[in-house]
Short mmCIF file of C-alpha atoms in Angstrom, two decimals:
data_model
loop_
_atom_site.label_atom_id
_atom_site.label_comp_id
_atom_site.label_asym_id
_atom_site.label_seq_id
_atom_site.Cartn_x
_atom_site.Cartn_y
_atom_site.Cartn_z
CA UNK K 13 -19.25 56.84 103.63
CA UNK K 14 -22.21 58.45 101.58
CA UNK K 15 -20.85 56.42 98.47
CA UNK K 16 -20.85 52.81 100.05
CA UNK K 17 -24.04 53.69 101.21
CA UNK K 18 -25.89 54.68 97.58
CA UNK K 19 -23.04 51.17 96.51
CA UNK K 20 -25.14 49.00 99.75
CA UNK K 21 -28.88 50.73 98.03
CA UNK K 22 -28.04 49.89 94.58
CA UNK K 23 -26.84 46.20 95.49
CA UNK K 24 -30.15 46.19 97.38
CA UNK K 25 -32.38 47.36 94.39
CA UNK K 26 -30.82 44.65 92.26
CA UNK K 27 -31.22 42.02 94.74
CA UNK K 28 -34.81 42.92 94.93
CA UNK K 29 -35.56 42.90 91.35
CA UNK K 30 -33.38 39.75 90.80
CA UNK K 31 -35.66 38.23 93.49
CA UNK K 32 -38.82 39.10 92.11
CA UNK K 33 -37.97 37.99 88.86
CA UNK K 34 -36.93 34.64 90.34
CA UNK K 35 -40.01 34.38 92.16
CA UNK K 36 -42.01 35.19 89.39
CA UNK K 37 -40.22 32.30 87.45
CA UNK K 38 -40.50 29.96 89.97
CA UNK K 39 -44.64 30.73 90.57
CA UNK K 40 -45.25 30.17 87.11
CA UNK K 41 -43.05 26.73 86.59
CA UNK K 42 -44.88 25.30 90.04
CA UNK K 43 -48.19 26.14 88.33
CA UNK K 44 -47.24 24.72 85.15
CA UNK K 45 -46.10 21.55 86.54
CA UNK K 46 -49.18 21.46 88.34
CA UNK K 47 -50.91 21.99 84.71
CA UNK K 48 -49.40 18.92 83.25
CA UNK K 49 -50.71 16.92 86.01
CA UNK K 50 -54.07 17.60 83.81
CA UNK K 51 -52.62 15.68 80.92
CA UNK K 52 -52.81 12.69 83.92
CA UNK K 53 -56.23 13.42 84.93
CA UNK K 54 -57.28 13.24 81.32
CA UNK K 55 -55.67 9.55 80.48
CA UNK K 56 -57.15 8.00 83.78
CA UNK K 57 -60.51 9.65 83.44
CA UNK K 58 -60.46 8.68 79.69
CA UNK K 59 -58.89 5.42 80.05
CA UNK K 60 -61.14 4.11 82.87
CA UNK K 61 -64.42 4.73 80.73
CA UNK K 62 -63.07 3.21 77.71
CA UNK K 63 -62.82 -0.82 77.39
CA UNK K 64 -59.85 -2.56 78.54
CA UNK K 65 -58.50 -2.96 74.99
CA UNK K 66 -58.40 0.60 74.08
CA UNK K 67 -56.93 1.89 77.46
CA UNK K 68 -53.33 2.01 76.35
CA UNK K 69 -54.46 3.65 73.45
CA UNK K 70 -55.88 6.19 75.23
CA UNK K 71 -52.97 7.00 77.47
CA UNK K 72 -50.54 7.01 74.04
CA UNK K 73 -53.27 10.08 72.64
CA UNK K 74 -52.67 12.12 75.69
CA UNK K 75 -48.86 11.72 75.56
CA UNK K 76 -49.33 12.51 71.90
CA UNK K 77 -51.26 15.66 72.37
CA UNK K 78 -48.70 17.11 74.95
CA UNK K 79 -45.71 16.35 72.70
CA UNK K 80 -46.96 17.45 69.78
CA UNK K 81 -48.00 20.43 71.42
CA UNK K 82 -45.14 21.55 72.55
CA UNK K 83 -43.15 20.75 69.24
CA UNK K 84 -45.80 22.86 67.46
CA UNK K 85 -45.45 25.77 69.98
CA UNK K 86 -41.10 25.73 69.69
CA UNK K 87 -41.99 26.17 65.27
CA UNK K 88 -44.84 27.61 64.95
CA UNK K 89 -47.98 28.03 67.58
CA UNK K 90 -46.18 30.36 70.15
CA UNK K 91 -44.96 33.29 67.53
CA UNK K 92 -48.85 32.87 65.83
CA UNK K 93 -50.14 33.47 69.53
CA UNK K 94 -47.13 36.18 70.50
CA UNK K 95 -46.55 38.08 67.42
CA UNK K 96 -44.63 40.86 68.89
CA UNK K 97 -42.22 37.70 70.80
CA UNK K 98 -38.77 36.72 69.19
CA UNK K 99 -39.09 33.43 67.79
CA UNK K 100 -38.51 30.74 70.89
CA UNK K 101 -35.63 29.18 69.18
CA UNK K 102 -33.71 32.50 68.93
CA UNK K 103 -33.82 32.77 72.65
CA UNK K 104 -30.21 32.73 74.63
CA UNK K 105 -29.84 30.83 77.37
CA UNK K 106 -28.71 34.35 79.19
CA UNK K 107 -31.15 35.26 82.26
CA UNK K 108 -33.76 37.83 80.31
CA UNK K 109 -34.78 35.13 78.43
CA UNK K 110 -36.29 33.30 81.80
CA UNK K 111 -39.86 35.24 81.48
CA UNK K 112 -40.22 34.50 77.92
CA UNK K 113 -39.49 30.73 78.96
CA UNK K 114 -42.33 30.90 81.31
CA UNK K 115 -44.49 32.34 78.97
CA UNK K 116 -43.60 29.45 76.52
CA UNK K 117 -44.30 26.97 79.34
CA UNK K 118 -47.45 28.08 80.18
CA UNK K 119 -48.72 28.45 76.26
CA UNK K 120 -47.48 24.95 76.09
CA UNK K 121 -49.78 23.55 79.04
CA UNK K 122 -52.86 25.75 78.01
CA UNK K 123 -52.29 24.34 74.23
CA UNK K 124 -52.31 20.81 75.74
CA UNK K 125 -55.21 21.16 77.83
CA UNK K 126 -57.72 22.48 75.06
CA UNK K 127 -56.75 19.86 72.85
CA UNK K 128 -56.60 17.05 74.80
CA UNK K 129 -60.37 17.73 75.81
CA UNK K 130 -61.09 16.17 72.21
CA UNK K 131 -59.60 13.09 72.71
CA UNK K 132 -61.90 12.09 75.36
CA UNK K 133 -65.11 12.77 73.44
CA UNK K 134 -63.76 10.89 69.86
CA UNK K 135 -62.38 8.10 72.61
CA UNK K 136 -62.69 4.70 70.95
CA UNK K 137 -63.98 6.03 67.40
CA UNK K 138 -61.11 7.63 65.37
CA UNK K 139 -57.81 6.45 64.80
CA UNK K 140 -54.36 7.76 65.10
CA UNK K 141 -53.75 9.36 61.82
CA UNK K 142 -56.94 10.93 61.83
CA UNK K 143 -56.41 12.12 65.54
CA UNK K 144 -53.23 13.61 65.16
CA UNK K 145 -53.65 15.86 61.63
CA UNK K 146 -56.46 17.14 63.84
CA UNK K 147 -54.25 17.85 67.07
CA UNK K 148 -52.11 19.68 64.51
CA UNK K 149 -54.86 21.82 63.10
CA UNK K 150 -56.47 22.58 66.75
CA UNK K 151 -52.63 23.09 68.24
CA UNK K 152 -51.30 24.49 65.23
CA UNK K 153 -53.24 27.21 63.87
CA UNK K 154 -56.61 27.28 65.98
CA UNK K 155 -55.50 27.74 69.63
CA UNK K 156 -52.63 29.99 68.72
CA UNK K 157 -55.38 32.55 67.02
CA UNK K 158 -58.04 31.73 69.93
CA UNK K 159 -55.23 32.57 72.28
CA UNK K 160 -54.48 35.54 70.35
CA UNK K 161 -57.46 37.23 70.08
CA UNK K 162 -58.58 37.25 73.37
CA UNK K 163 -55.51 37.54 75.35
CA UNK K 164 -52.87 39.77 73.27
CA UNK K 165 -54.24 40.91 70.41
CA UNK K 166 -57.38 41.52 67.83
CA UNK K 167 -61.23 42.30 67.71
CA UNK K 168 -61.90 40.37 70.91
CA UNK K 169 -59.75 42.63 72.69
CA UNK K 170 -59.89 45.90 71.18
CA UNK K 171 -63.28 46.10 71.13
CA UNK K 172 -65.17 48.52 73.28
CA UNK K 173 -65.89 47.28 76.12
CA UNK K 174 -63.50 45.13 75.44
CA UNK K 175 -63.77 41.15 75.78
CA UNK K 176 -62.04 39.60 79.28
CA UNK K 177 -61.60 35.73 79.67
CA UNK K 178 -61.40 34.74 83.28
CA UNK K 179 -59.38 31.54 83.76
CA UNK K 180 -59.35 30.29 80.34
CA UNK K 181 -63.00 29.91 80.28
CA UNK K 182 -63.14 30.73 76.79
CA UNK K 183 -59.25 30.36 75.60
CA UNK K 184 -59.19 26.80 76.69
CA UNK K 185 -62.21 25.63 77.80
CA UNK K 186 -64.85 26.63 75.30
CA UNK K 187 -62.61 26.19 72.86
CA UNK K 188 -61.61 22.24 73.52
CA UNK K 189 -65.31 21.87 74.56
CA UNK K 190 -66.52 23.41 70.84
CA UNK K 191 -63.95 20.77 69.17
CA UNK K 192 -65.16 18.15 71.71
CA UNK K 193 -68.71 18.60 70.74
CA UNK K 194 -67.68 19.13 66.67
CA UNK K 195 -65.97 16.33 66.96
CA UNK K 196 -68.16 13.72 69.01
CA UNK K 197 -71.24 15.05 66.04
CA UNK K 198 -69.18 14.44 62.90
CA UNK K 199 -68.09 10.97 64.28
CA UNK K 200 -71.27 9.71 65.92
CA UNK K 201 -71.58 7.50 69.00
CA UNK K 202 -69.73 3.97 69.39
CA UNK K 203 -71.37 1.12 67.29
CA UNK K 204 -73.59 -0.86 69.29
CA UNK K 205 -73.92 1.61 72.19
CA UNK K 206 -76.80 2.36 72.62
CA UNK K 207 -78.47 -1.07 71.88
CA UNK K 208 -80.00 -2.90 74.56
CA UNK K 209 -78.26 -6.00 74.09
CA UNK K 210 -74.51 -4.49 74.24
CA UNK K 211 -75.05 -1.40 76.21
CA UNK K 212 -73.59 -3.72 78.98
CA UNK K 213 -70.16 -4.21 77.02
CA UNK K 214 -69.39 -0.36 77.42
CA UNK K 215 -69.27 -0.19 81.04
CA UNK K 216 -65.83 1.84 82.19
CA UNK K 217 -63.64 -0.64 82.85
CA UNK K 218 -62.27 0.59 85.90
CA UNK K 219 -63.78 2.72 88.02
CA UNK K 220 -61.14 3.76 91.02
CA UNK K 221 -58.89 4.92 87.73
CA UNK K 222 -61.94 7.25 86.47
CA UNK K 223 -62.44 8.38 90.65
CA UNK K 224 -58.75 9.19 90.68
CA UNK K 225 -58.33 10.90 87.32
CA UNK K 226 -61.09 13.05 88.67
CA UNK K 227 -58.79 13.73 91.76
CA UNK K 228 -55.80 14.55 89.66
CA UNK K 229 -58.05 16.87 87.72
CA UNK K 230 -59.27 18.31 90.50
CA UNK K 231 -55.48 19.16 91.64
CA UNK K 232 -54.84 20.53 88.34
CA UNK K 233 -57.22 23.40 88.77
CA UNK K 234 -55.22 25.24 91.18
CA UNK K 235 -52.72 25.67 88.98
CA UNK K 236 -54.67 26.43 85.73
CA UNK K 237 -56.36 28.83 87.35
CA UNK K 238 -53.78 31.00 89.20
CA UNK K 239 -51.50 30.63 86.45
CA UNK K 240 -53.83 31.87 84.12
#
């Protein structure tokens, strides 16, 4: 009798841990679907302030930024950001490997989000091959080490007191926003916008697609935040 019982607590233990680590899994894959709505917000928000002609172009740079993202982050990005992490394409498909997946996920979505805030402040005023050898550098080698340094590893964190990011306020946001501004500086503003005569030809184009992106957006946050 006493060993079915300590058989019953041991199945019970495992249960419990096997349900926390599914729960876990499943928290973090809700948020981060939740985070790619973001990439959504971004192209409407974007999109309706451009002109008509440039919208669909401005809808193909957010795709871009979240595929090449997470290309960047299965060869490269996620071991510069996780150092002491097995390279993702190592991983089994076995069980353990389900944190680590989530952890990819959400490294993915963060790495997305911060770069994809430059595209809307170079909107209309830098073209594709320009756009995407600098989604690579930002993706590629300066998120990973912003990422880094103040969530795993390095001076940020060691220091004494040591530095805390709430959110991604400085991971993500002041980082895209830095880029943003950089990169809105180098280029300049859009010929002819701030003349009198053709202010009135950069008008957003559509309106209830900027008021919804902002929605979307809006959406986004509560899993950014939570997840983060």
């Amino acid at each position: 009798m006493a060993h079915e019982i300590d058989n019953l607590h041991m199945e019970f233990e495992n249960f419990k841990l096997v349900s926390q680590v599914v729960g876990d899994v499943a928290w973090v894959i809700g948020a981060f679907v939740i985070i790619l709505l973001m990439q959504l917000g971004f192209a409407m928000l974007e999109s309706g302030n451009a002109r008509d002609h440039n919208a669909i172009m401005t809808y193909v740079k957010n795709i871009m930024d979240l595929c090449l993202s997470t290309l960047l982050a299965l060869f490269w990005s996620y071991s510069l950001a996780f150092p002491e992490s097995d390279h993702p394409l190592t991983w089994s498909a076995a069980g353990e490997s389900a944190p680590k997946v989530t952890q990819l996920l959400l490294h993915i979505a963060y790495q997305a989000t911060a770069v994809t805030i430059l595209g809307g402040a170079v909107s209309e005023r830098m073209n594709l091959g320009a756009y995407v050898v600098l989604v690579c550098l930002l993706a590629g080698v300066f998120y990973p080490l912003a990422s880094r340094w103040c969530w795993h590893e390095g001076a940020l964190v060691e220091r004494t007191p040591p530095f805390h990011d709430f959110a991604g306020s400085g991971v993500v946001h002041y980082f895209g926003g830095l880029a943003a501004l950089i990169g809105a500086a180098c280029i300049g503003p859009r010929k002819g916008r701030w003349d009198e005569i053709e202010a009135a030809n950069f008008a957003p184009h559509n309106v209830p697609t900027v008021l919804g992106g902002a929605l979307v957006l809006w959406i986004g946050w509560y899993g950014f935040n939570v997840a983060s």
